[in-house]
Short mmCIF file of C-alpha atoms in Angstrom, two decimals:
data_model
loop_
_atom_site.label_atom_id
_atom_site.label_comp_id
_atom_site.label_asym_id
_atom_site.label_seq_id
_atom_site.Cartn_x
_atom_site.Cartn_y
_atom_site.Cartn_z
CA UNK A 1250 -13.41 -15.64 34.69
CA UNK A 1251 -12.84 -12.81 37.53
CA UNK A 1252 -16.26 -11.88 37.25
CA UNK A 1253 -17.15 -15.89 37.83
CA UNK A 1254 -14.71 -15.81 40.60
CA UNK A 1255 -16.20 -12.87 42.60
CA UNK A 1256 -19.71 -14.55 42.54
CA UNK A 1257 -18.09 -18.21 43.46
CA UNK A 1258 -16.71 -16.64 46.43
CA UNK A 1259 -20.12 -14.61 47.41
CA UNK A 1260 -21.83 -18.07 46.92
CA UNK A 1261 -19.86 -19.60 49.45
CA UNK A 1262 -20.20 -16.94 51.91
CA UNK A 1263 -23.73 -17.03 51.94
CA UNK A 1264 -24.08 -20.48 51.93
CA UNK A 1265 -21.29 -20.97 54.59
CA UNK A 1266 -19.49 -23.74 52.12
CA UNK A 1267 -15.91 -24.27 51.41
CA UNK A 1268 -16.09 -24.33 47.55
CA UNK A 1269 -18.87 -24.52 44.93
CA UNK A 1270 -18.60 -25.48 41.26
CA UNK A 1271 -20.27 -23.17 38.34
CA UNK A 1272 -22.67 -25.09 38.00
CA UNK A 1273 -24.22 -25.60 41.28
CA UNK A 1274 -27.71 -24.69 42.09
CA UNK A 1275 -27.78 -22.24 44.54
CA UNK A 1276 -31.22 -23.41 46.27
CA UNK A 1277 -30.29 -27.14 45.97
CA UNK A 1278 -26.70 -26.78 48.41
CA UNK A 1279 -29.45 -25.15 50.87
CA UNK A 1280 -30.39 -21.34 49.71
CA UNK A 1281 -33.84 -19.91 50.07
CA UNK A 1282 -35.77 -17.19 49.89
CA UNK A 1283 -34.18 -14.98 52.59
CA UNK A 1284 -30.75 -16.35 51.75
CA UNK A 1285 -31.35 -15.16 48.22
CA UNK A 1286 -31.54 -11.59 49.85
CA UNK A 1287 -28.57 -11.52 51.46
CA UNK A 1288 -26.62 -12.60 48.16
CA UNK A 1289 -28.48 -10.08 46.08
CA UNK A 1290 -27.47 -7.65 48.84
CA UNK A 1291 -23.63 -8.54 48.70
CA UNK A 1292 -23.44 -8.83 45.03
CA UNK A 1293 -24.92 -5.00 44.74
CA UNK A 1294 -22.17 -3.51 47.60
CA UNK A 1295 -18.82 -6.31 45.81
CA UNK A 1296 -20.37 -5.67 41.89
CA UNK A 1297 -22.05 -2.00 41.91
CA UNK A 1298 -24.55 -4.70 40.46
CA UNK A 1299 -28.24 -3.88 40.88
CA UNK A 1300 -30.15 -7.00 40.59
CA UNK A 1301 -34.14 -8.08 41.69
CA UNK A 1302 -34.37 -11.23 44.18
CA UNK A 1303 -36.27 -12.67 41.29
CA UNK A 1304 -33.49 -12.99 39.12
CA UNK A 1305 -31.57 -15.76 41.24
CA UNK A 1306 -34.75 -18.10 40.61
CA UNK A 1307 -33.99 -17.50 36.96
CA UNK A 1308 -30.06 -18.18 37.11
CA UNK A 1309 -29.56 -19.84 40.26
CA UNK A 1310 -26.00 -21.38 39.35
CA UNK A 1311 -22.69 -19.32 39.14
CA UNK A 1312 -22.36 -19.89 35.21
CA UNK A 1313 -26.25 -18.70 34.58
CA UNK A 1314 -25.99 -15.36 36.54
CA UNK A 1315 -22.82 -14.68 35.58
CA UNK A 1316 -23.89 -14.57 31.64
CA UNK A 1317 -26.91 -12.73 33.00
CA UNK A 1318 -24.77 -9.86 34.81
CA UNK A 1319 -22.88 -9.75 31.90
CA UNK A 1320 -25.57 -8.50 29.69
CA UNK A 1321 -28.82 -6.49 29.76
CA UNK A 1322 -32.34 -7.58 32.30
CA UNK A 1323 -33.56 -8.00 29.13
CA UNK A 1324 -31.18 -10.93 28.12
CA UNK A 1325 -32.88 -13.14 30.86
CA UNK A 1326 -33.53 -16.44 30.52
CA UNK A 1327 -36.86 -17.10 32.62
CA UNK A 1328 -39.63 -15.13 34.20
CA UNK A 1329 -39.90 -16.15 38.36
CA UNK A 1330 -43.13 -13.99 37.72
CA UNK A 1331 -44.64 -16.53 35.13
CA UNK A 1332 -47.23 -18.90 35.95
CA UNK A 1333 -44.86 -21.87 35.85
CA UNK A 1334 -42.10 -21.21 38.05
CA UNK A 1335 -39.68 -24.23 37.08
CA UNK A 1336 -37.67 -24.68 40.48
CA UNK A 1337 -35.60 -28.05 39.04
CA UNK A 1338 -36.67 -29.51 36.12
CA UNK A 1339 -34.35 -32.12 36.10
CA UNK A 1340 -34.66 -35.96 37.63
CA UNK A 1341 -36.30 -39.58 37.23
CA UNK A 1342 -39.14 -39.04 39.99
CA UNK A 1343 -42.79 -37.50 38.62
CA UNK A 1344 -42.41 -34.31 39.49
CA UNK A 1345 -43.90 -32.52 42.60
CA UNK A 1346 -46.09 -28.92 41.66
CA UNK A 1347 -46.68 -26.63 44.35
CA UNK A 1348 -49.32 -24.46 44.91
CA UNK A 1349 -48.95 -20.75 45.91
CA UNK A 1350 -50.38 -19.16 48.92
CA UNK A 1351 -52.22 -16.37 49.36
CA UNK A 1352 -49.56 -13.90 47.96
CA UNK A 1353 -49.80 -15.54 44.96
CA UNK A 1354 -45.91 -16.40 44.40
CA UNK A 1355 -44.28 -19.72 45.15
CA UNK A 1356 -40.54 -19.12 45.68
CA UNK A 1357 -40.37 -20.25 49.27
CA UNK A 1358 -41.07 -23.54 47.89
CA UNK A 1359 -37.39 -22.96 46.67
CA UNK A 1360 -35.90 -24.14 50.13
CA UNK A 1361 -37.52 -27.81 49.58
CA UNK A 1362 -34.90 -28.16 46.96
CA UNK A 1363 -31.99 -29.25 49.53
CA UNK A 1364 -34.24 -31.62 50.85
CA UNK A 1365 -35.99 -33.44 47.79
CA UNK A 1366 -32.80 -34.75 46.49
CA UNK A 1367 -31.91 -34.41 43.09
CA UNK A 1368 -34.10 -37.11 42.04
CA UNK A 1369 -36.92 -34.78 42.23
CA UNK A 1370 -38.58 -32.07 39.85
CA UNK A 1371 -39.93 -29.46 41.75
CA UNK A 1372 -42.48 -26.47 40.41
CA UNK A 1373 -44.28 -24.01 41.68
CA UNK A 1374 -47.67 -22.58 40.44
CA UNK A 1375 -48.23 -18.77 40.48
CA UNK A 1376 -51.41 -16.34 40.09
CA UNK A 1377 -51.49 -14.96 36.43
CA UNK A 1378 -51.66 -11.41 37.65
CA UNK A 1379 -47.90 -11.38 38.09
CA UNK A 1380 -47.10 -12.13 34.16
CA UNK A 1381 -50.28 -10.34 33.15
CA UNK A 1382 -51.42 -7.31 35.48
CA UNK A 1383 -54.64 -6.95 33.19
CA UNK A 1384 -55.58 -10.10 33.64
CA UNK A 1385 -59.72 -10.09 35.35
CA UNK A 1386 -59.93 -11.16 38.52
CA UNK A 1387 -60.47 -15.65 38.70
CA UNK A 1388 -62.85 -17.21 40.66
CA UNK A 1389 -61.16 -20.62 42.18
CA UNK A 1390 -62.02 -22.72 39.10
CA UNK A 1391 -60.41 -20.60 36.90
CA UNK A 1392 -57.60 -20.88 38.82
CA UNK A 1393 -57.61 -24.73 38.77
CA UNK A 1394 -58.52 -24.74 35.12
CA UNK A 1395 -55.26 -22.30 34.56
CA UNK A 1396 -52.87 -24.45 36.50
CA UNK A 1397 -54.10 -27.71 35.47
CA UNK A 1398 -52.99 -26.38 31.71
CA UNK A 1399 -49.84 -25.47 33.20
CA UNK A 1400 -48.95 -28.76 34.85
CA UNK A 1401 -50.09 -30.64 31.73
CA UNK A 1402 -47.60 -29.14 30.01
CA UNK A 1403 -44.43 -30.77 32.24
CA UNK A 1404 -46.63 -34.00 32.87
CA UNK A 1405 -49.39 -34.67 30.17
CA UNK A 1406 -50.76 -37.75 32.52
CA UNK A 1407 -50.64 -38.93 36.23
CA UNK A 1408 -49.50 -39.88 38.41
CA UNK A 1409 -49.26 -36.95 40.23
CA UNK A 1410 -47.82 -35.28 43.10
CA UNK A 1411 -49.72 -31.84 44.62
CA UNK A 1412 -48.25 -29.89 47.67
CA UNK A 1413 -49.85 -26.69 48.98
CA UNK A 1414 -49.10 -23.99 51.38
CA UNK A 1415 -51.94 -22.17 53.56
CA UNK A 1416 -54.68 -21.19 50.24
CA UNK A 1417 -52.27 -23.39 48.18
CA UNK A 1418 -53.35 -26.68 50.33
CA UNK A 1419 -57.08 -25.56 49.27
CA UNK A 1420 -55.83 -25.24 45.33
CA UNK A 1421 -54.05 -28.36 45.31
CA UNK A 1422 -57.06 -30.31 46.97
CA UNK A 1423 -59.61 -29.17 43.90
CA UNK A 1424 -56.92 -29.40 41.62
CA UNK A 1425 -56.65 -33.36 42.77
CA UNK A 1426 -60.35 -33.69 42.62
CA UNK A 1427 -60.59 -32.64 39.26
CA UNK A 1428 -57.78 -35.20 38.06
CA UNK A 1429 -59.74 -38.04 40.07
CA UNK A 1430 -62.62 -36.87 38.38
CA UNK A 1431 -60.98 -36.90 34.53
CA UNK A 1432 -59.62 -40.37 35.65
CA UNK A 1433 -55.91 -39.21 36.29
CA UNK A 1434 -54.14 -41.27 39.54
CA UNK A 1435 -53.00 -38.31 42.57
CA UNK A 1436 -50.18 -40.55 43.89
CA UNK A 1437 -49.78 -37.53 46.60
CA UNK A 1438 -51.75 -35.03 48.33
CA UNK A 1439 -49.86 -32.71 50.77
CA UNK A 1440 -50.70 -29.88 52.96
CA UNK A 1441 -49.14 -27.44 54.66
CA UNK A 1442 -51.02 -25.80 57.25
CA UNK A 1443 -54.42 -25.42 55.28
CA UNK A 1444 -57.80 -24.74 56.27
CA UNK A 1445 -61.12 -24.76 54.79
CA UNK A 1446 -63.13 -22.01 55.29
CA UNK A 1447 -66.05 -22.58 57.13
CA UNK A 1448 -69.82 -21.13 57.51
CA UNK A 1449 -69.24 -19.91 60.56
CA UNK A 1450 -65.76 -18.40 60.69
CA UNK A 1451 -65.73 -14.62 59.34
CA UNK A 1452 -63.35 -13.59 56.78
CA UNK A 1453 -62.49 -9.82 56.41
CA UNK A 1454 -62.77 -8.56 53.30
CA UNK A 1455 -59.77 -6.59 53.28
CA UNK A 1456 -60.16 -2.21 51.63
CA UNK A 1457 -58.14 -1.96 48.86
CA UNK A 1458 -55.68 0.80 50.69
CA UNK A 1459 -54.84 1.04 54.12
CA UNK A 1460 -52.81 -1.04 56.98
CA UNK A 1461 -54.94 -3.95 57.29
CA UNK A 1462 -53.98 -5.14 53.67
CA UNK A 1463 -50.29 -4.78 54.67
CA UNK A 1464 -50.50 -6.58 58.31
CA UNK A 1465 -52.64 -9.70 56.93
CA UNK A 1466 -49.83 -10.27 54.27
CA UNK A 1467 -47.27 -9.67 56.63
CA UNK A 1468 -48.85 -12.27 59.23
CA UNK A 1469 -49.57 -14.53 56.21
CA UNK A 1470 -46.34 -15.02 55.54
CA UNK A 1471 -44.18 -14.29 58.84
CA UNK A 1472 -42.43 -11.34 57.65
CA UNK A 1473 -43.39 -7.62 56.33
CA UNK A 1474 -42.91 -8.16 52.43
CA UNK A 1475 -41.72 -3.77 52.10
CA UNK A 1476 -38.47 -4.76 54.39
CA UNK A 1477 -34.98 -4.84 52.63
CA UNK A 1478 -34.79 -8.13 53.93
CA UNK A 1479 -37.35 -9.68 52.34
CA UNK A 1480 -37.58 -11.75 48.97
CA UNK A 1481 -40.56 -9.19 48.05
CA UNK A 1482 -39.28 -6.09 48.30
CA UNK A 1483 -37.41 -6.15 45.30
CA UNK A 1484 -40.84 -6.76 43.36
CA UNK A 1485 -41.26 -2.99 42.74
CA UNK A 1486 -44.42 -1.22 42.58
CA UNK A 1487 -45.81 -3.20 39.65
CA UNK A 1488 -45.03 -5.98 41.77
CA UNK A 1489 -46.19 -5.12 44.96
CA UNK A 1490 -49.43 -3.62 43.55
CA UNK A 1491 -50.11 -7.15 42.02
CA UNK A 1492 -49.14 -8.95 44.94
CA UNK A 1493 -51.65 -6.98 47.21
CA UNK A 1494 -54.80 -7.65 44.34
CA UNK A 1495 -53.64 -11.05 44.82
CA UNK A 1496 -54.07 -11.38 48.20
CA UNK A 1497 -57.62 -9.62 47.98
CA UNK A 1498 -58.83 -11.61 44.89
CA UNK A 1499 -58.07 -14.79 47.02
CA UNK A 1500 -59.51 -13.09 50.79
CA UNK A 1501 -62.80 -12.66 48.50
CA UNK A 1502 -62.51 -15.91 46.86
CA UNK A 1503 -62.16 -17.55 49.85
CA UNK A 1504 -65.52 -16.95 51.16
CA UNK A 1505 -67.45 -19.04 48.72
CA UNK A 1506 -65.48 -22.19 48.47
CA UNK A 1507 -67.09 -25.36 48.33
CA UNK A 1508 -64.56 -28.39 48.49
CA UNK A 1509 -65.36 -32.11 46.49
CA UNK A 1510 -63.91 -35.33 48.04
CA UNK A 1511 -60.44 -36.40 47.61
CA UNK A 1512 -60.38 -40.37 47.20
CA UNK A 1513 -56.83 -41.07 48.77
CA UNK A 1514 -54.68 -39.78 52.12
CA UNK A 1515 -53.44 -36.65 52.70
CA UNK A 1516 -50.31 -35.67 54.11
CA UNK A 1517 -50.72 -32.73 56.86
CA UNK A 1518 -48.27 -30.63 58.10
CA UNK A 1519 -49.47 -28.65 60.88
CA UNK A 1520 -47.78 -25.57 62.09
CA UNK A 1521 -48.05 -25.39 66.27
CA UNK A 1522 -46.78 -22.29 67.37
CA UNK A 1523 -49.44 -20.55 67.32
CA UNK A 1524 -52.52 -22.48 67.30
CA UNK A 1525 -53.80 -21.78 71.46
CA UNK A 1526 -56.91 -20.61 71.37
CA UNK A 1527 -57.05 -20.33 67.52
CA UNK A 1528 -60.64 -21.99 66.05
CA UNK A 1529 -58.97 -23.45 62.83
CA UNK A 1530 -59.09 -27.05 62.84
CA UNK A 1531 -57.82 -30.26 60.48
CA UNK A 1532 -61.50 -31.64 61.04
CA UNK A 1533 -63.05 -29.21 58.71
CA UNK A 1534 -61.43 -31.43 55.95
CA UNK A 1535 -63.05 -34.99 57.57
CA UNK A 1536 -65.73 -34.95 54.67
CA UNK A 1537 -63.69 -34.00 51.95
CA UNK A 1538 -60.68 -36.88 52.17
CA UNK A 1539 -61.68 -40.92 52.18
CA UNK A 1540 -58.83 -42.21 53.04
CA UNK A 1541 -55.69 -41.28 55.83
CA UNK A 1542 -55.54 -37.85 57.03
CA UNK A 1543 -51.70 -37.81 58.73
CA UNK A 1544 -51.17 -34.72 60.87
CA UNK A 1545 -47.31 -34.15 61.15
CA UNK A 1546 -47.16 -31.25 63.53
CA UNK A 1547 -44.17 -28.52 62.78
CA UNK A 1548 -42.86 -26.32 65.60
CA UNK A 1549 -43.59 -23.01 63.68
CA UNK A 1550 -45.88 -20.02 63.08
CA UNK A 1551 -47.99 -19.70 60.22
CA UNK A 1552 -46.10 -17.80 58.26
CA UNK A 1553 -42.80 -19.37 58.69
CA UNK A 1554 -43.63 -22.94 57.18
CA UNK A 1555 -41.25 -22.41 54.42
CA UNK A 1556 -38.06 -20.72 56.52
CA UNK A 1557 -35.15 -23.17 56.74
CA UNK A 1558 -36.14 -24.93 60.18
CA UNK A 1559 -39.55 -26.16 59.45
CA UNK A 1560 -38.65 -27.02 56.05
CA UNK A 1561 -36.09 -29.01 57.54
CA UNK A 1562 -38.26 -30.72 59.62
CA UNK A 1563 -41.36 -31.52 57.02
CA UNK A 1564 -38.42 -31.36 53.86
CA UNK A 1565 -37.43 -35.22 54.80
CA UNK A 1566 -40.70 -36.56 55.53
CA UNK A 1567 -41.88 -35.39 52.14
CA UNK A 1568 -39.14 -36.36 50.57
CA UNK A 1569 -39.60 -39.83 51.62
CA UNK A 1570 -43.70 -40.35 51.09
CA UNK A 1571 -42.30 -38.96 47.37
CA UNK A 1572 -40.13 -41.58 46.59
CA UNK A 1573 -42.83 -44.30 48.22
CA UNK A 1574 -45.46 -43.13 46.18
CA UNK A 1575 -42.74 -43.51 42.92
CA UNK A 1576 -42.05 -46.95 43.64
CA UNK A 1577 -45.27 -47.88 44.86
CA UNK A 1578 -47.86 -49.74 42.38
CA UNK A 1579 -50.65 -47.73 41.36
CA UNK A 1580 -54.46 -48.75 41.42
CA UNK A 1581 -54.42 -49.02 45.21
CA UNK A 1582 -57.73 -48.43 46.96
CA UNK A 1583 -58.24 -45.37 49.57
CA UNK A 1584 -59.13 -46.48 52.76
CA UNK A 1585 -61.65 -45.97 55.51
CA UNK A 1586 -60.38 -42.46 56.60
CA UNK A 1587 -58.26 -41.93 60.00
CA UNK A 1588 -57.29 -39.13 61.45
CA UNK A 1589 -54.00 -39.73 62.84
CA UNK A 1590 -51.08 -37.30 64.74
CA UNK A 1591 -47.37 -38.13 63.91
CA UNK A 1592 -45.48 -36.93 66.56
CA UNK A 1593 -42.08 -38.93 65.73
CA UNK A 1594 -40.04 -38.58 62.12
CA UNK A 1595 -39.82 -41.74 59.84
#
């Protein structure tokens, strides 16, 4: 149709392609996050179209937000707010859930998606808050209790496959624990630039109004979330006022963590850029993994672990310990544990 036509062509542009069928995924031919910005922003000024950021996560092909444009918000087919934010559902590998950070929302896990393959389901966990701004506020095992019920709906049984980003490295680690300790196999364990709070490191506890809320989400995630150009802005003030109780109820919840032991290797990726002179350290984790502990350091901030460079950098290496870990037989034993850097790419 025209209307088809017009959105095939501002696909294209954005994603600097020749052509693109209906039915392509927009995050799997290499859209993310900030891409998805600069489409909603050209659909609004070529359609008159007035759309949230979220809604591409919902109808990420031509043919899906095309029927969704056509009609109503209310005609939408999926919630990128919900708990379970399916990313690609499709494929023969067991899938890989990701764990949000401290914002609470895991759509920059959405760039991973040109990298995986299309072997590879990909989801993303996400606080309650967002679906249900009543909700109380969790302590961590609530949390872990709420996502395990989540992931046991797309996988009833292991093996499984955890990633997390910055608090979402800490979620996935319990959340592996407590499969290990119900008998379920973690195939994979991977981090992205996760710490462990420690005794002696002080956290803020960040005042409900004010700068200081606005600058630690900003640094947490390498760009201020009330800019056009962000994914966020287009949360709206419901939104954003659930996104910053997020990021307090996890800053409080983060001083009384207490971590088990993971019985396997875990897969680091450590950002660089901005490490001198910082106290966080990988060896906060030494008694709470057995086996491997491979550091792959990633030429990045923070906060910019999921733009479109790092992820191309960490994107392959994952994708390859994914498909290992499929083909490998299970009931292996974890090893004496090694802390190892990987400065060269398999």
């Amino acid at each position: 149709t025209p209307h088809e036509q017009i959105l095939a062509t501002l696909f294209a542009e954005i994603l600097n392609i020749p052509t693109i069928s209906i039915d392509d995924n927009f995050f799997e031919l290499g859209g993310h996050s900030l891409l998805a910005t600069r489409l909603i922003s050209r659909i609004r000024t070529t359609l008159n179209i007035e759309l949230p950021v979220r809604t591409l996560f919902e109808t990420p092909t031509i043919a899906t937000l095309a029927q969704h444009t056509g009609r109503s918000q209310d005609g939408s087919t999926g919630d990128a707010l919900a708990i379970l934010l399916p990313l690609r559902t499709e494929g023969d590998l067991d899938p890989l859930f990701c764990f949000h950070p401290a914002i609470g929302l895991s759509w920059g896990y959405s760039g991973l998606l040109a990298h995986l393959g299309h072997r590879q389901p990909l989801y993303g966990l996400q606080a309650r808050r967002f679906s249900e701004p009543d909700a109380g506020t969790p302590d961590l095992a609530d949390m872990v209790e709420d996502y395990l019920s989540e992931i046991r709906r797309v996988q009833p049984q292991g093996p499984y496959s955890l990633l997390g980003w910055s608090f979402g490295g800490i979620v996935a680690h319990f959340v592996a624990v407590r499969l290990q300790a119900e008998g379920e196999e973690v195939a994979l364990l991977s981090m992205m630039d996760s710490y462990l709070p420690t005794a002696d490191r002080e956290h803020e506890r960040l005042a409900s109004e004010g700068p200081s809320v606005l600058q630690a989400i900003t640094e947490s995630i390498g760009h201020d979330p009330t800019s056009p150009d962000s994914p966020l802005a287009g949360l709206g003030e419901e939104g954003f006022t659930a996104l910053t109780q997020v990021f307090m109820d996890i800053a409080r919840m983060s001083d009384g963590i207490t971590a088990g032991t993971f019985r396997g290797d875990v897969l680091f990726f450590r950002a660089t850029a901005d490490k001198a002179g910082s106290a966080l350290t990988t060896d906060d984790w030494a008694q709470h993994v057995t086996g491997r502990f491979e550091v792959y350091p990633v030429d990045c901030a923070h906060g910019a672990m999921t733009q479109p460079g790092p992820l191309s950098e960490l994107g392959p290496v994952l994708a390859a310990r994914l498909a290992r870990r499929s083909e490998a037989p299970s009931g292996g034993r974890a090893r004496t544990q090694q802390h190892i850097s990987v400065d060269d790419r398999p």
